[in-house]
Short mmCIF file of C-alpha atoms in Angstrom, two decimals:
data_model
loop_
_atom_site.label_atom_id
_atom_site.label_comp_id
_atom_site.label_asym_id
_atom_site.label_seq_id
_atom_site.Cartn_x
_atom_site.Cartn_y
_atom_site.Cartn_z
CA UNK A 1 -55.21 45.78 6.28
CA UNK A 2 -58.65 47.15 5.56
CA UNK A 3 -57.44 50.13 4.09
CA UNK A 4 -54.80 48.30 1.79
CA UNK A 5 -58.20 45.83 0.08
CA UNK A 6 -59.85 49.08 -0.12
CA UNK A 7 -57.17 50.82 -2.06
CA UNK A 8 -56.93 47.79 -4.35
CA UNK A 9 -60.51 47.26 -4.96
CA UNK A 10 -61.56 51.22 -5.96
CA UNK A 11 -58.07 50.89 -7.91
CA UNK A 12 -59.63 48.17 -9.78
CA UNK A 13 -63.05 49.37 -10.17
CA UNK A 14 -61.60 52.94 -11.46
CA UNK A 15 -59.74 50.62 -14.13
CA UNK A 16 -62.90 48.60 -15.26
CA UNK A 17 -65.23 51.61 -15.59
CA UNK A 18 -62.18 53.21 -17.48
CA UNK A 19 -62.48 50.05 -19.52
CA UNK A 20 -66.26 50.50 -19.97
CA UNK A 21 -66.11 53.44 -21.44
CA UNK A 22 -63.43 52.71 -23.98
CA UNK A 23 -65.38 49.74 -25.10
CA UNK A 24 -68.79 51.29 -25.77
CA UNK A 25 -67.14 54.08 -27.84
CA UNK A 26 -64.94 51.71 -29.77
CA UNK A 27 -67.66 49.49 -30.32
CA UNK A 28 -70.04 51.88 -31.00
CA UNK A 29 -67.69 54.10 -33.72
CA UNK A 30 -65.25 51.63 -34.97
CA UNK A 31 -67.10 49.47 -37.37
CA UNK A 32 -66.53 45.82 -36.17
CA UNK A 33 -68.14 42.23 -37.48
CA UNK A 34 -69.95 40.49 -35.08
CA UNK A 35 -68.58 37.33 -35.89
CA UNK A 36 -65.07 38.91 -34.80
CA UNK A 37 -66.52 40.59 -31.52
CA UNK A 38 -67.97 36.88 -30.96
CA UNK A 39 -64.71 35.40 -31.62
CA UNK A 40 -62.64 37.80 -28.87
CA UNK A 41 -65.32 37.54 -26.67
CA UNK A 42 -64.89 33.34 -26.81
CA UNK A 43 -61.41 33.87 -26.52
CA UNK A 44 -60.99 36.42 -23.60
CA UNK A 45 -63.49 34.19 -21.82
CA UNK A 46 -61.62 30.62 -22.52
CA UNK A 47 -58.34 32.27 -20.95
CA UNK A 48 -58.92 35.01 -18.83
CA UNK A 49 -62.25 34.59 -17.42
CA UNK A 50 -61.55 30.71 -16.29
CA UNK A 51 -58.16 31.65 -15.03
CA UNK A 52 -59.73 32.56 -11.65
CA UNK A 53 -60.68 29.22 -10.89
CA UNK A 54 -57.47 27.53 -12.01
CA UNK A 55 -56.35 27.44 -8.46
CA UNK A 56 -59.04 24.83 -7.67
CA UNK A 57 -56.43 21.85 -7.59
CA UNK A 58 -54.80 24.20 -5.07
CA UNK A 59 -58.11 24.28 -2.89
CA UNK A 60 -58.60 20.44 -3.54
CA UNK A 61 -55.41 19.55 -2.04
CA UNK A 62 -56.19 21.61 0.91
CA UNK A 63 -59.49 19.57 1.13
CA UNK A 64 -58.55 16.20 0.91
CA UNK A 65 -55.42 16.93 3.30
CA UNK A 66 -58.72 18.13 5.85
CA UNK A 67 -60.42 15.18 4.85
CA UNK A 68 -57.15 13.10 5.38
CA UNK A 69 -57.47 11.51 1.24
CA UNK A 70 -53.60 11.32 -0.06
CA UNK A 71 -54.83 10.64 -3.55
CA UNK A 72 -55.48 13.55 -5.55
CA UNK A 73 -56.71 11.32 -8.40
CA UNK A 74 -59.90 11.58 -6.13
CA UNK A 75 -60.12 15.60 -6.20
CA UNK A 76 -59.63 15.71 -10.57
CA UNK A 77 -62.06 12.72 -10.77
CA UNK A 78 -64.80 13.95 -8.74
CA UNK A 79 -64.52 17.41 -10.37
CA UNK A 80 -64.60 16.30 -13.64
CA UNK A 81 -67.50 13.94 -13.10
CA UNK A 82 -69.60 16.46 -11.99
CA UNK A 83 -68.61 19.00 -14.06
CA UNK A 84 -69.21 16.29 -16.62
CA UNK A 85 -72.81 15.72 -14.95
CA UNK A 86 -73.69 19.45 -15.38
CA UNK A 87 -73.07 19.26 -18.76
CA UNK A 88 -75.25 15.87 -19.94
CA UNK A 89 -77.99 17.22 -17.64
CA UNK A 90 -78.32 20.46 -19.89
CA UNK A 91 -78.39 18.22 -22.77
CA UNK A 92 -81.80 16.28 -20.88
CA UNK A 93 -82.98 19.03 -18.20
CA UNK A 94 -82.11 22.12 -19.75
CA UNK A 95 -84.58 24.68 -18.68
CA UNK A 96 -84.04 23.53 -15.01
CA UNK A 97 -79.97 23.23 -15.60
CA UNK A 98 -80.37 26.76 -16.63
CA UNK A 99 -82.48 28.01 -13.78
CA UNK A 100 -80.06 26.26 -11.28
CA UNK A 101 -77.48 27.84 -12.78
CA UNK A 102 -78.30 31.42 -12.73
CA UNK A 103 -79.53 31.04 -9.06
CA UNK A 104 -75.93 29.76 -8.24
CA UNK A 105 -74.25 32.35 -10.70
CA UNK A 106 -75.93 34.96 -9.01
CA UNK A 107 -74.96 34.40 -5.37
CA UNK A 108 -71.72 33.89 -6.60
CA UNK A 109 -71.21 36.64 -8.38
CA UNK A 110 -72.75 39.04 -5.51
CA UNK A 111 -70.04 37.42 -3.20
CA UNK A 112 -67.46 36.93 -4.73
CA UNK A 113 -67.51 40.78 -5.92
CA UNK A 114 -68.11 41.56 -2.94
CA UNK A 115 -66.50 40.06 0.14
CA UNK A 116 -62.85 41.26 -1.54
CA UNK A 117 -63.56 45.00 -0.11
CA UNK A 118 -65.71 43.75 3.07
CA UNK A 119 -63.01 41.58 4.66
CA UNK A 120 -63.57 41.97 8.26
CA UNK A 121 -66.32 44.11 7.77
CA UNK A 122 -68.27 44.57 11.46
CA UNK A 123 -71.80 43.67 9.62
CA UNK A 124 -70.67 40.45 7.67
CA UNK A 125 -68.46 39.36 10.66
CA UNK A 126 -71.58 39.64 13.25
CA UNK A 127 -73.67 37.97 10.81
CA UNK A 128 -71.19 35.25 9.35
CA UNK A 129 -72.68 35.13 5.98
CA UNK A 130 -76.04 33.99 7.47
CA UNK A 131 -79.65 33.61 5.33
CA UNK A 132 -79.93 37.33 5.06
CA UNK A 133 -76.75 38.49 4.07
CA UNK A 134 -76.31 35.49 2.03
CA UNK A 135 -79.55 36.63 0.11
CA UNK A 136 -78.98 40.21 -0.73
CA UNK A 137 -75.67 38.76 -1.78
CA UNK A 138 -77.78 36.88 -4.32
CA UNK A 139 -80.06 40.39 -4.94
CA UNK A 140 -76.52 41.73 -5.73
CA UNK A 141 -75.79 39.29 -8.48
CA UNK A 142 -78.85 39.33 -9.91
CA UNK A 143 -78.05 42.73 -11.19
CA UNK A 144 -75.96 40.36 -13.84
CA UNK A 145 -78.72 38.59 -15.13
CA UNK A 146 -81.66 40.96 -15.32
CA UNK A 147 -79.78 43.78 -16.39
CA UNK A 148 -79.51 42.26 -20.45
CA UNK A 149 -83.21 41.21 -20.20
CA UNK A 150 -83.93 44.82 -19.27
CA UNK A 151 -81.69 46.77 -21.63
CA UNK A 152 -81.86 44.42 -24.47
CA UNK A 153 -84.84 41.78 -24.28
CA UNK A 154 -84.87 40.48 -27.41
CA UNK A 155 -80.65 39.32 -27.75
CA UNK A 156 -81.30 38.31 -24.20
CA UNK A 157 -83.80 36.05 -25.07
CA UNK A 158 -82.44 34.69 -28.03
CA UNK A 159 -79.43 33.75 -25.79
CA UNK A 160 -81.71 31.50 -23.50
CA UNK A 161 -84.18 30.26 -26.20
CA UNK A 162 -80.02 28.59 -27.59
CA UNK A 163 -79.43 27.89 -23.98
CA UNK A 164 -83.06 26.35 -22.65
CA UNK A 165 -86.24 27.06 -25.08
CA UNK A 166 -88.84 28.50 -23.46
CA UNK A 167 -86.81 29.76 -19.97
CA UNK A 168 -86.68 33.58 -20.19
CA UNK A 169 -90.62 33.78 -19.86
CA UNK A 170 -90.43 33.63 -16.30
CA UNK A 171 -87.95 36.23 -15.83
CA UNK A 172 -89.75 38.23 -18.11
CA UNK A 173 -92.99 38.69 -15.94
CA UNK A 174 -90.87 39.74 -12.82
CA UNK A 175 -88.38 41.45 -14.73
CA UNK A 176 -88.78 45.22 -13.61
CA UNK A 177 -89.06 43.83 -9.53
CA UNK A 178 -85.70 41.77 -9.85
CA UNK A 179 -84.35 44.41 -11.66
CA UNK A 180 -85.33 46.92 -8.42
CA UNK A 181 -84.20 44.73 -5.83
CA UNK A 182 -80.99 44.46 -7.16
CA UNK A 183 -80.70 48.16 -7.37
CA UNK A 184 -81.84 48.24 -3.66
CA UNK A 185 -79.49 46.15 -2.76
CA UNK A 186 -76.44 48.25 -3.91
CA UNK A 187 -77.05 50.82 -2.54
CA UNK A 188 -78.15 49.01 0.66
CA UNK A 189 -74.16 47.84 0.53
CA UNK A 190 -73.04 51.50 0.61
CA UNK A 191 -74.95 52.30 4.37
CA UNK A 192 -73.42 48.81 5.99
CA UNK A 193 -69.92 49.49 4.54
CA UNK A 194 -69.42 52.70 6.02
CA UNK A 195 -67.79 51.30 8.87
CA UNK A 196 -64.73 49.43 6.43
CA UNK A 197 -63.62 52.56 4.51
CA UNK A 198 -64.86 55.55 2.24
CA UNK A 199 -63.06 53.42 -1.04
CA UNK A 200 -65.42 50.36 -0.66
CA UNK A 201 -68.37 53.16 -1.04
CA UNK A 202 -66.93 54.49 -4.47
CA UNK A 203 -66.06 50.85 -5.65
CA UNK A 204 -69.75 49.88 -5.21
CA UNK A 205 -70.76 52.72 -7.09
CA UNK A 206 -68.59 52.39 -9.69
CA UNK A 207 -69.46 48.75 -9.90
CA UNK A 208 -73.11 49.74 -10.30
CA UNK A 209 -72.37 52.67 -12.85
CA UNK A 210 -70.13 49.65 -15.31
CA UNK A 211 -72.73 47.49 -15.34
CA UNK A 212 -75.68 48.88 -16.17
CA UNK A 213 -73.66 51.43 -18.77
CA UNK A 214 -72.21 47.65 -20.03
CA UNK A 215 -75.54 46.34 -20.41
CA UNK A 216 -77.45 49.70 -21.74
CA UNK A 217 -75.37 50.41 -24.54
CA UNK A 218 -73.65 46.85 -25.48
CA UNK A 219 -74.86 43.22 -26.74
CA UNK A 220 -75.50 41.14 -23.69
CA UNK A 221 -72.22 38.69 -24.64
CA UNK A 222 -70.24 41.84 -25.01
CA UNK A 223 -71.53 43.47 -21.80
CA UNK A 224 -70.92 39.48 -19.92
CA UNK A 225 -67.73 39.03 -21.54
CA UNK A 226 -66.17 42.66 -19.66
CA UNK A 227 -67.65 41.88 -16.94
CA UNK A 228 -66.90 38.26 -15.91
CA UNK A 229 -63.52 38.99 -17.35
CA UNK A 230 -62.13 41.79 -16.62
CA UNK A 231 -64.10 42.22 -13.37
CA UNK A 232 -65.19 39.19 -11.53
CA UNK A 233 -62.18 37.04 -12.60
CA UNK A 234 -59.72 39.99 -11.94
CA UNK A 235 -61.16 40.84 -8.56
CA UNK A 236 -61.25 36.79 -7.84
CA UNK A 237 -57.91 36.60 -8.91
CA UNK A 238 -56.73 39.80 -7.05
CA UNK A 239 -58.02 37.71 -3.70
CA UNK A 240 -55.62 35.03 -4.83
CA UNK A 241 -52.60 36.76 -5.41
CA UNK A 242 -52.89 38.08 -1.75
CA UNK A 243 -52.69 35.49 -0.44
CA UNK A 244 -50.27 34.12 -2.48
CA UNK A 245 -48.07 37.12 -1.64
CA UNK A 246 -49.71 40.17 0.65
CA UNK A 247 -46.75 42.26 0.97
CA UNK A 248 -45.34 42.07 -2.93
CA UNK A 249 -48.59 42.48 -5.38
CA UNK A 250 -46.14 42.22 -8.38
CA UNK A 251 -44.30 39.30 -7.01
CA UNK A 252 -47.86 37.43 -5.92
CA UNK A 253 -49.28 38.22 -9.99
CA UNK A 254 -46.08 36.30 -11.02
CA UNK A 255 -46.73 33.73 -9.01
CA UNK A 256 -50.26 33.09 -9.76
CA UNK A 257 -49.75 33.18 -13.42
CA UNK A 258 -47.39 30.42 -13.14
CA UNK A 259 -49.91 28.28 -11.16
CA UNK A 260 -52.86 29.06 -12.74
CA UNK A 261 -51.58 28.46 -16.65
CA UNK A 262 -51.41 24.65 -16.52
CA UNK A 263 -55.23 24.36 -15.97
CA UNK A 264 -55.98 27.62 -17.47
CA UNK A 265 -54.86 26.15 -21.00
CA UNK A 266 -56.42 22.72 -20.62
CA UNK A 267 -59.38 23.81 -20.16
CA UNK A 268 -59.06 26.32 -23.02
CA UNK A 269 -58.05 23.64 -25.11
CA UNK A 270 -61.24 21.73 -24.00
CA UNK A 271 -63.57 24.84 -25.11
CA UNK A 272 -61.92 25.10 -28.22
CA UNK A 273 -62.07 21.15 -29.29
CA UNK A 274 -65.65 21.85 -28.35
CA UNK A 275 -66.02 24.76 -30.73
CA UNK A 276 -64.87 22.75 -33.25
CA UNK A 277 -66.86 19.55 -32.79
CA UNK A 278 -69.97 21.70 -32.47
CA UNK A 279 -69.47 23.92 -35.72
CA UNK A 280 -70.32 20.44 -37.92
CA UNK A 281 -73.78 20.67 -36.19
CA UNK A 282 -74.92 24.48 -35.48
CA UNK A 283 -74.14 28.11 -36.25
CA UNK A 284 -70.87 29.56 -35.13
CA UNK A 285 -72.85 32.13 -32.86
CA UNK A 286 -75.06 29.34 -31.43
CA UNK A 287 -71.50 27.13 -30.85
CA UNK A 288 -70.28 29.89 -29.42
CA UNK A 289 -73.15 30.72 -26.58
CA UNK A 290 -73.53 26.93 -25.63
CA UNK A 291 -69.97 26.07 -25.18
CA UNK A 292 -69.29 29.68 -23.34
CA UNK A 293 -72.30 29.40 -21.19
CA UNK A 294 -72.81 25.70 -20.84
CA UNK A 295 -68.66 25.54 -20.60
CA UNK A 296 -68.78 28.16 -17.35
CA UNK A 297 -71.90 26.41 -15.40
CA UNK A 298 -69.99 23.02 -15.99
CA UNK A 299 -66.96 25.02 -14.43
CA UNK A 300 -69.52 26.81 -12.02
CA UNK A 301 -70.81 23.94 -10.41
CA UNK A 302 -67.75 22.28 -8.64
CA UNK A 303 -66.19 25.25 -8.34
CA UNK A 304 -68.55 27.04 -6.08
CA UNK A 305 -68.63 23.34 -4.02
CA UNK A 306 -65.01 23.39 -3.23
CA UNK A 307 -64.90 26.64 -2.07
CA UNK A 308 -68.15 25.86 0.06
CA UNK A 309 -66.37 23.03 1.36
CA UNK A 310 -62.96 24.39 1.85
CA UNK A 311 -64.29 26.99 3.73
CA UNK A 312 -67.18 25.84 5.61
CA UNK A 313 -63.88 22.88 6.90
CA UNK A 314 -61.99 26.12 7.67
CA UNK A 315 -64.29 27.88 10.33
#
């Protein structure tokens, strides 16, 4: 029910922004290396952050059944070519990998974050996800992006210059009108939510209140790590569990752990053979930024796809 997503979703919001403010003060007072903060951020990232997409072969199998494919060879092999793709074309097109990327990141992020709490909500329904839902959905995710550049420019951009040399300058010169739009756009979310519950109002705004306190007082890997973690995954993974189980939440978590570990670790194991081939060439912070962000829009890419497909095959 409406009010049962609700419950769940300010339950989870009240436990991030808890989170938030336990890691700014232990960050802030507890004297930590940044090599270490770097290495649990890598870590929490390669396990927990990816585990919300290690339901894919799940998804795939529902695909090629619509499609009527037996093989699932065909699912793993497409999705690792073009993950595979992603990954040599930021090696050749990086600046335009990049900007791809964050255009995709955001929408998914604003949706994904999003639709949990606004299931059968009477504005998204009448719309169906149409251009200009779909696009403050995109304003909404944006908040992820701009909000580093804004609090701290200069990590930000020494992020990117690793990632894509020369690609923040852009972002730069609109910086202050992205980073208003987004902010429009939440609180545009609290006026057509008002008629799913009061909870979906309060889990916006403490949404809104994590990550620009997140991004304001922490690095911009820190501030990304929380929130694609302990956030986006969760609340992706929350989605999952319901429907693996809507009546038993503790039964469904169970579940989904057990499914989601097999992929979960490979690809972990991938990020990490990756760490270590990389550390012969470059800095350990600079290994750690292109396999993290590089690793998640190779991961990014097919994932958003299936889900487009599986559900656009769905309606």
């Amino acid at each position: 029910t409406n009010q049962k997503y609700g419950k769940i979703a300010i339950g989870h919001s009240l436990f991030f922004f808890a989170l938030t403010i336990t890691s700014i003060i232990t960050i802030k007072f507890v004297s930590i290396s940044n090599d270490f903060i770097y290495l649990i951020c890598f870590f929490l990232i390669s396990t927990i952050g990816i585990a919300h997409g290690a339901l894919d072969n799940l998804k795939g199998k529902k695909l090629l059944k619509i499609y009527k494919i037996k093989n699932i060879i065909f699912f793993y092999l497409f999705y690792i070519s073009l993950a595979l793709f992603v990954a040599t074309s930021w090696i050749f097109f990086p600046e335009l990998t990049l900007f791809i990327f964050l255009i995709i990141a955001c929408y998914h992020f604003g949706k994904e974050d999003t639709s949990f709490f606004l299931k059968d909500n009477k504005f998204i329904s009448k719309h169906n996800y149409g251009g200009f839902v779909n696009f403050t959905l995109f304003l909404k995710g944006l908040l992820i992006v701009v909000s580093p550049l804004k609090f701290n420019p200069d990590e930000t951009q020494y992020i990117f210059e690793i990632l894509a040399p020369g690609s923040s300058s852009v972002l730069f010169f609109y910086l202050d009108i992205l980073f208003f739009l987004s902010c429009i756009t939440y609180l545009w979310f609290l006026f057509i939510i008002e008629s799913f519950n009061n909870d979906s109002g309060a889990t916006i705004i403490f949404d809104f209140l994590s990550i620009i306190l997140l991004n304001y007082f922490l690095s911009p890997l820190v501030a990304f790590t929380l929130y694609f973690c302990f956030l986006h995954s969760i609340r992706h993974s929350i989605s999952l569990i319901l429907i693996i189980d809507k009546r038993n939440l503790r039964k469904g978590t169970f579940k989904f752990i057990k499914k989601v570990l097999p992929l979960t670790l490979a690809t972990a194991i991938v990020f990490f053979i990756s760490f270590f081939y990389l550390k012969n060439y470059y800095a350990i912070d600079v290994v750690m930024l292109k396999v993290i962000f590089i690793g998640l829009a190779s991961l990014t890419f097919p994932h958003i796809l299936l889900e487009y497909l599986v559900e656009k095959n769905e309606k």
